[in-house]
XYZ file of N, CA and C in Angstrom:
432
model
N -10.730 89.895 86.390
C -11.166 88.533 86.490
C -11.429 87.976 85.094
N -10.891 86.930 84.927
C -11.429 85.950 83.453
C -12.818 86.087 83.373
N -13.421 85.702 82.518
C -14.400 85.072 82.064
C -14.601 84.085 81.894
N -15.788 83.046 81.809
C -15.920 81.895 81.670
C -15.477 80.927 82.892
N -14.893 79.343 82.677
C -14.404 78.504 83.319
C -13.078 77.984 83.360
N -12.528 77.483 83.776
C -11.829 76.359 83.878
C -11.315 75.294 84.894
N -10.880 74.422 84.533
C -10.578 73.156 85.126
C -8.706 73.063 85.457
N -9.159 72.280 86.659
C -7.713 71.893 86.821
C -7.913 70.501 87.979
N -7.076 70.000 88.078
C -7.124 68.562 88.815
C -5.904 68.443 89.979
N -6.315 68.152 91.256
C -5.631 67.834 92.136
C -4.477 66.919 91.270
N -3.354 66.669 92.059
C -2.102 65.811 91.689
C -1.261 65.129 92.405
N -1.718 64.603 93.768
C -1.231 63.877 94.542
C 0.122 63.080 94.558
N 0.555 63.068 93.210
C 1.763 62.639 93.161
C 2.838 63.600 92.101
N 2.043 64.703 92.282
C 3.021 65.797 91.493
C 4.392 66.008 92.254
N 5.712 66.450 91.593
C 6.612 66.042 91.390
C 7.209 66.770 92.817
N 6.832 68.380 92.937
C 6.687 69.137 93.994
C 5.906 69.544 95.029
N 6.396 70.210 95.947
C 5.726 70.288 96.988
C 4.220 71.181 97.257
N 4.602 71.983 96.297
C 3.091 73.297 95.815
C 2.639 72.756 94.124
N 2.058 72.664 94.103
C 1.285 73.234 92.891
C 0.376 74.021 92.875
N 0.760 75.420 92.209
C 0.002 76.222 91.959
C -1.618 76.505 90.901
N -2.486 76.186 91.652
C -3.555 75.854 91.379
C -4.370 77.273 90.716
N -3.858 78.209 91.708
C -4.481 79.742 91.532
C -4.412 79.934 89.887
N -2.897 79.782 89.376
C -2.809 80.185 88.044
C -3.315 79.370 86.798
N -3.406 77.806 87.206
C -3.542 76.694 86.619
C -5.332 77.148 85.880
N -6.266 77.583 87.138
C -7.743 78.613 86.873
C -7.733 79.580 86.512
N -6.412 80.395 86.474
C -6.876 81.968 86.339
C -7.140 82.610 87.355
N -7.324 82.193 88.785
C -8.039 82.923 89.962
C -6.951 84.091 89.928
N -7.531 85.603 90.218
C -7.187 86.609 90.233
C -7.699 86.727 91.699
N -8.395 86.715 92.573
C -8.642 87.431 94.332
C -8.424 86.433 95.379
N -7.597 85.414 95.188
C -6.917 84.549 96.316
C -6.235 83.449 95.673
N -5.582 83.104 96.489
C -4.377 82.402 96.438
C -4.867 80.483 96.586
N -4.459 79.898 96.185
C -4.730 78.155 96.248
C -3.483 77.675 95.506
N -3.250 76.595 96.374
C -1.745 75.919 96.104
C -2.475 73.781 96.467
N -2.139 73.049 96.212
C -2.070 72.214 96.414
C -0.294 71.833 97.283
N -0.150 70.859 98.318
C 0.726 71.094 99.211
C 0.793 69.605 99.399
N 1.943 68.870 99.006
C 2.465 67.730 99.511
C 3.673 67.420 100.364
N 3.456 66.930 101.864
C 4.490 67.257 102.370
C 4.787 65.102 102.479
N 6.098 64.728 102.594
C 6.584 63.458 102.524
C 6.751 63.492 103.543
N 6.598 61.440 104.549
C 7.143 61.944 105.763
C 8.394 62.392 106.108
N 8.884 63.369 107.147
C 9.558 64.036 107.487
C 9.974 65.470 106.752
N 8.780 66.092 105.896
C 9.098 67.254 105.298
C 8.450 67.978 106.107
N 9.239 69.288 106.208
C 8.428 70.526 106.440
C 8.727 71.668 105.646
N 7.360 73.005 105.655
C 7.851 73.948 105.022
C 8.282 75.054 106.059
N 8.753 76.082 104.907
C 9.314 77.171 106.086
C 8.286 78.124 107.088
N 9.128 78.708 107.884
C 8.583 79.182 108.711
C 8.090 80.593 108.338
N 6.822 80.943 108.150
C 6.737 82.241 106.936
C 5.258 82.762 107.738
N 4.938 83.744 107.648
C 4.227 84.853 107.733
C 3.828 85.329 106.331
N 2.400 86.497 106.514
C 1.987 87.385 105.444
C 1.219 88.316 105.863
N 1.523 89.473 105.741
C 1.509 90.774 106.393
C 0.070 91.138 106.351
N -0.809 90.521 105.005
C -1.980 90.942 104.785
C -2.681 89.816 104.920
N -2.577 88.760 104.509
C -3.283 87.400 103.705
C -3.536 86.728 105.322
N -4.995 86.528 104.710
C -5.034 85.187 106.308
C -5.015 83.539 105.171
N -5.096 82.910 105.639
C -4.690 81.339 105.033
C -5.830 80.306 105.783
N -6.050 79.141 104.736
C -6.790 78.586 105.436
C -6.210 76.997 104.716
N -6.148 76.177 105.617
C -5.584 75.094 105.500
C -6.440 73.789 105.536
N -7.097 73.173 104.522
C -7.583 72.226 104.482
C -7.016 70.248 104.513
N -7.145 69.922 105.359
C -6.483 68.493 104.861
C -7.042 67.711 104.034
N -6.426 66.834 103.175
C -7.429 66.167 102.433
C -6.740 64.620 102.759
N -5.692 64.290 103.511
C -4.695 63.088 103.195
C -3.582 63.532 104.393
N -3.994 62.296 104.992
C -2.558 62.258 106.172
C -3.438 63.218 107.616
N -2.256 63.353 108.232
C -1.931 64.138 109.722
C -0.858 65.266 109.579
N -1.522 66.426 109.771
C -0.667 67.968 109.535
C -0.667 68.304 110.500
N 0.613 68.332 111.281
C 0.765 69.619 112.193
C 1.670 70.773 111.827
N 0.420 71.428 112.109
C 0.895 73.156 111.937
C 1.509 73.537 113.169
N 2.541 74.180 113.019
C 2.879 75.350 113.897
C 3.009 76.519 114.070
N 1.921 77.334 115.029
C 1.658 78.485 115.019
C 2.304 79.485 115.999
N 3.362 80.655 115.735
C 3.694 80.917 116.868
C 4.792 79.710 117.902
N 5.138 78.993 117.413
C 6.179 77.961 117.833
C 5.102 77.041 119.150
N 3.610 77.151 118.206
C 3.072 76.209 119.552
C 2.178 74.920 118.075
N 2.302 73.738 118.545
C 2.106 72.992 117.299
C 0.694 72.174 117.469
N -0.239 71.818 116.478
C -1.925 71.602 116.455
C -1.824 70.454 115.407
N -2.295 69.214 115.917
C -2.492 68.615 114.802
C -4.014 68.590 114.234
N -4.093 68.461 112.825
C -5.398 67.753 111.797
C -5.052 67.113 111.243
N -6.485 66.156 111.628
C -6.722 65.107 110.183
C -6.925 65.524 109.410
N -7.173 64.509 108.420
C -8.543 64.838 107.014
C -9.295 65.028 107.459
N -9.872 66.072 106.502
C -11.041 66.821 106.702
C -11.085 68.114 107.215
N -10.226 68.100 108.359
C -10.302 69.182 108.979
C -9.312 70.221 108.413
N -9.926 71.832 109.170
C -9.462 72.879 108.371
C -9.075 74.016 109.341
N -7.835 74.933 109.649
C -7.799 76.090 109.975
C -7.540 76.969 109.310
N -7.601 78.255 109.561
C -7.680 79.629 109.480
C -6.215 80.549 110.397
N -5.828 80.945 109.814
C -4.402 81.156 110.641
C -4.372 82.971 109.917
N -4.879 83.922 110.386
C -4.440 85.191 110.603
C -3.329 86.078 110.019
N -3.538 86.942 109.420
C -2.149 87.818 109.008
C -1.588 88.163 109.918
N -0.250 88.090 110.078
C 1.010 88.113 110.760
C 1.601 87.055 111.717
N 0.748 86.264 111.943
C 1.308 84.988 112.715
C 1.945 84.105 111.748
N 2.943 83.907 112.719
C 3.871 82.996 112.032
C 3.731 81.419 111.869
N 3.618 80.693 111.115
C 3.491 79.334 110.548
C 4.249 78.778 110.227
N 3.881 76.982 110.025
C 4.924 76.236 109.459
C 4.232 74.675 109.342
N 4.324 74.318 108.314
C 3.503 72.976 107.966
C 4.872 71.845 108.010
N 4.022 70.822 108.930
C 5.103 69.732 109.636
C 4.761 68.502 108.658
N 5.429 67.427 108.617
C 4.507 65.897 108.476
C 5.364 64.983 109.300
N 5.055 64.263 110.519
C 5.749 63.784 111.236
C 5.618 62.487 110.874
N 4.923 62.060 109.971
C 4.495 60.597 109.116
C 3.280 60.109 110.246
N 3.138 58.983 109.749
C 4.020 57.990 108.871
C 3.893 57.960 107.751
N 2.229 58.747 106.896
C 2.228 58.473 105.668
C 2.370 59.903 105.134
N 1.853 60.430 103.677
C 2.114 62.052 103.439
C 1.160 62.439 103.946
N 1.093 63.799 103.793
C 0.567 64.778 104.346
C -0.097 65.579 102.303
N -1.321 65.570 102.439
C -1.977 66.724 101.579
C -2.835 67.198 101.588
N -2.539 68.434 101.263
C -3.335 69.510 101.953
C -3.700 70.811 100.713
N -4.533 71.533 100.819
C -5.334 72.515 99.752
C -4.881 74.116 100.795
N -4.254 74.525 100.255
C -3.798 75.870 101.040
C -4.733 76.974 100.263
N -5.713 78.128 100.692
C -6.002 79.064 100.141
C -5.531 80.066 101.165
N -5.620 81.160 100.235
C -5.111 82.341 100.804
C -5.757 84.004 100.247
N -6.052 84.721 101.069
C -6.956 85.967 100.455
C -6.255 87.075 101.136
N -6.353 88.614 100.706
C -6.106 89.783 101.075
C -7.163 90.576 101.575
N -8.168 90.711 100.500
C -9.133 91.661 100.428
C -10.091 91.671 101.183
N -11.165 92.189 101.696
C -12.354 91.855 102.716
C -12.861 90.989 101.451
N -13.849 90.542 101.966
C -14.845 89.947 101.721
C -15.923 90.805 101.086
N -16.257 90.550 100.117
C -17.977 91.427 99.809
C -19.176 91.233 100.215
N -19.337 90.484 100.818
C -20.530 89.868 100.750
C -21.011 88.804 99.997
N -22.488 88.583 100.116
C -23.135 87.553 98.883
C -23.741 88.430 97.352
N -23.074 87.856 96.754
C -23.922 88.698 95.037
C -24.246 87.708 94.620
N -24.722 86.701 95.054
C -24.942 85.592 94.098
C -26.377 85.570 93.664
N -26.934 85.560 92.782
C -28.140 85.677 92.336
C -28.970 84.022 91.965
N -29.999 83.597 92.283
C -30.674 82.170 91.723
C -31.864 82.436 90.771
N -31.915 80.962 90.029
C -32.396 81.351 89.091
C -33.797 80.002 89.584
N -35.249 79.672 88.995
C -35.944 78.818 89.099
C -35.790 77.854 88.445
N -35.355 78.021 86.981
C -35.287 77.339 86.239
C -33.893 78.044 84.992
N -33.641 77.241 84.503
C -32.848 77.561 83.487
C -33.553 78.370 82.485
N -34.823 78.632 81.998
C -35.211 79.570 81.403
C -36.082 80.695 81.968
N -35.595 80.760 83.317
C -35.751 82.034 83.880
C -34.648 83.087 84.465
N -35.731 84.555 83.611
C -34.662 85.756 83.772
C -34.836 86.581 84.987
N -35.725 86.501 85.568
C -35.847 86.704 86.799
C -35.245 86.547 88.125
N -33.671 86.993 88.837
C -32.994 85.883 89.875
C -33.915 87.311 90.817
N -33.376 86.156 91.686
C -33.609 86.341 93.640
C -32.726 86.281 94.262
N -32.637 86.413 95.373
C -31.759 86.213 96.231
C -31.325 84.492 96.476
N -30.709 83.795 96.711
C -30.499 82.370 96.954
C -30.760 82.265 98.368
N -31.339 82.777 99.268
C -31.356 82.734 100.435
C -33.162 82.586 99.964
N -33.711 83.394 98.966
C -35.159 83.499 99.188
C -36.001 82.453 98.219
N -34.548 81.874 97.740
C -34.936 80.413 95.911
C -35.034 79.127 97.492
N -36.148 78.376 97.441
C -36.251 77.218 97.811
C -35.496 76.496 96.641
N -34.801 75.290 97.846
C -34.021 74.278 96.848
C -34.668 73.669 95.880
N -33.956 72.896 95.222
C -35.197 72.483 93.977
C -35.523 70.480 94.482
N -36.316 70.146 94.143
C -36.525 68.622 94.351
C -35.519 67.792 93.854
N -35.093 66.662 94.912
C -34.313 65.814 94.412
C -33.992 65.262 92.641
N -33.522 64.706 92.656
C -33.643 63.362 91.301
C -34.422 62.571 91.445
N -34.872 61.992 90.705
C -35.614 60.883 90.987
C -34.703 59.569 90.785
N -35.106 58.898 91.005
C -34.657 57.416 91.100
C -33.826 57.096 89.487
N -34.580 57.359 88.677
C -34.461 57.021 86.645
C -33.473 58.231 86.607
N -32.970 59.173 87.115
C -31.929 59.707 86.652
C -30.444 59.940 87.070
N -30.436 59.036 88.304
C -29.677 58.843 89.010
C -28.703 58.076 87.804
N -27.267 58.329 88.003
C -26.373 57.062 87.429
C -26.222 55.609 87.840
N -26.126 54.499 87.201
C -25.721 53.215 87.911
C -24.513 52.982 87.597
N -23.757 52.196 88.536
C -22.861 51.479 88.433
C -22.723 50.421 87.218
């Protein structure tokens, strides 16, 4: 795994149909693609022996087809589609279709995430046992 951060930016009007987002960060333990389908595109019909997938919409109406049986989502909404079932991302229009594809192999670990109280504390906890911290106040909010 890298170290540190980085940035990368959705592209809604990138030139292709994936953009590969995974490499754009560095992510080394799952897969993320950005996915523009035009109306009347689809992708192929594909499987992955290990990887389950999870399909977020962000733009348009996606129907997936799973197993040759077909589900539509809006925006917003998200599935989870299983290793070895077979798939296939539709856009029947009228407008595009985009969508945030991730994809993983490995179990899951659990939570390691550690919280802190303050920025100059060395002390973490569990984030389940850190109460949230108090809003903003009003004076630090941004204005328009």
């Amino acid at each position: 795994m890298e170290e540190g951060t980085a940035r990368a930016r959705l592209d809604r009007d990138y030139g292709d149909r994936f953009l590969p987002l995974r490499r754009q960060l560095g992510v080394t333990s799952f897969g993320m693609n950005q996915v523009v389908l035009q109306p009347g595109q689809r992708g192929r019909i594909h499987r992955h022996e290990r990887q389950e997938e999870v399909y977020l919409v962000l733009e348009g109406c996606l129907t997936i087809v799973i197993e040759s049986d077909p589900t539509e989502l809006a925006e917003g909404e998200l599935i989870r589609v299983a290793p070895g079932l077979r798939r296939q991302l539709v856009n029947y229009g009228p407008g595009r279709v985009v969508l945030l594809a991730l994809g993983g192999a490995a179990e899951h670990q659990g939570r390691d995430g550690e919280a802190f109280a303050s920025w100059d504390d060395d002390s973490p906890t569990s984030p389940q046992d850190m109460p949230m911290p108090p809003d903003l106040q009003p004076g630090e909010l941004r204005t328009p």
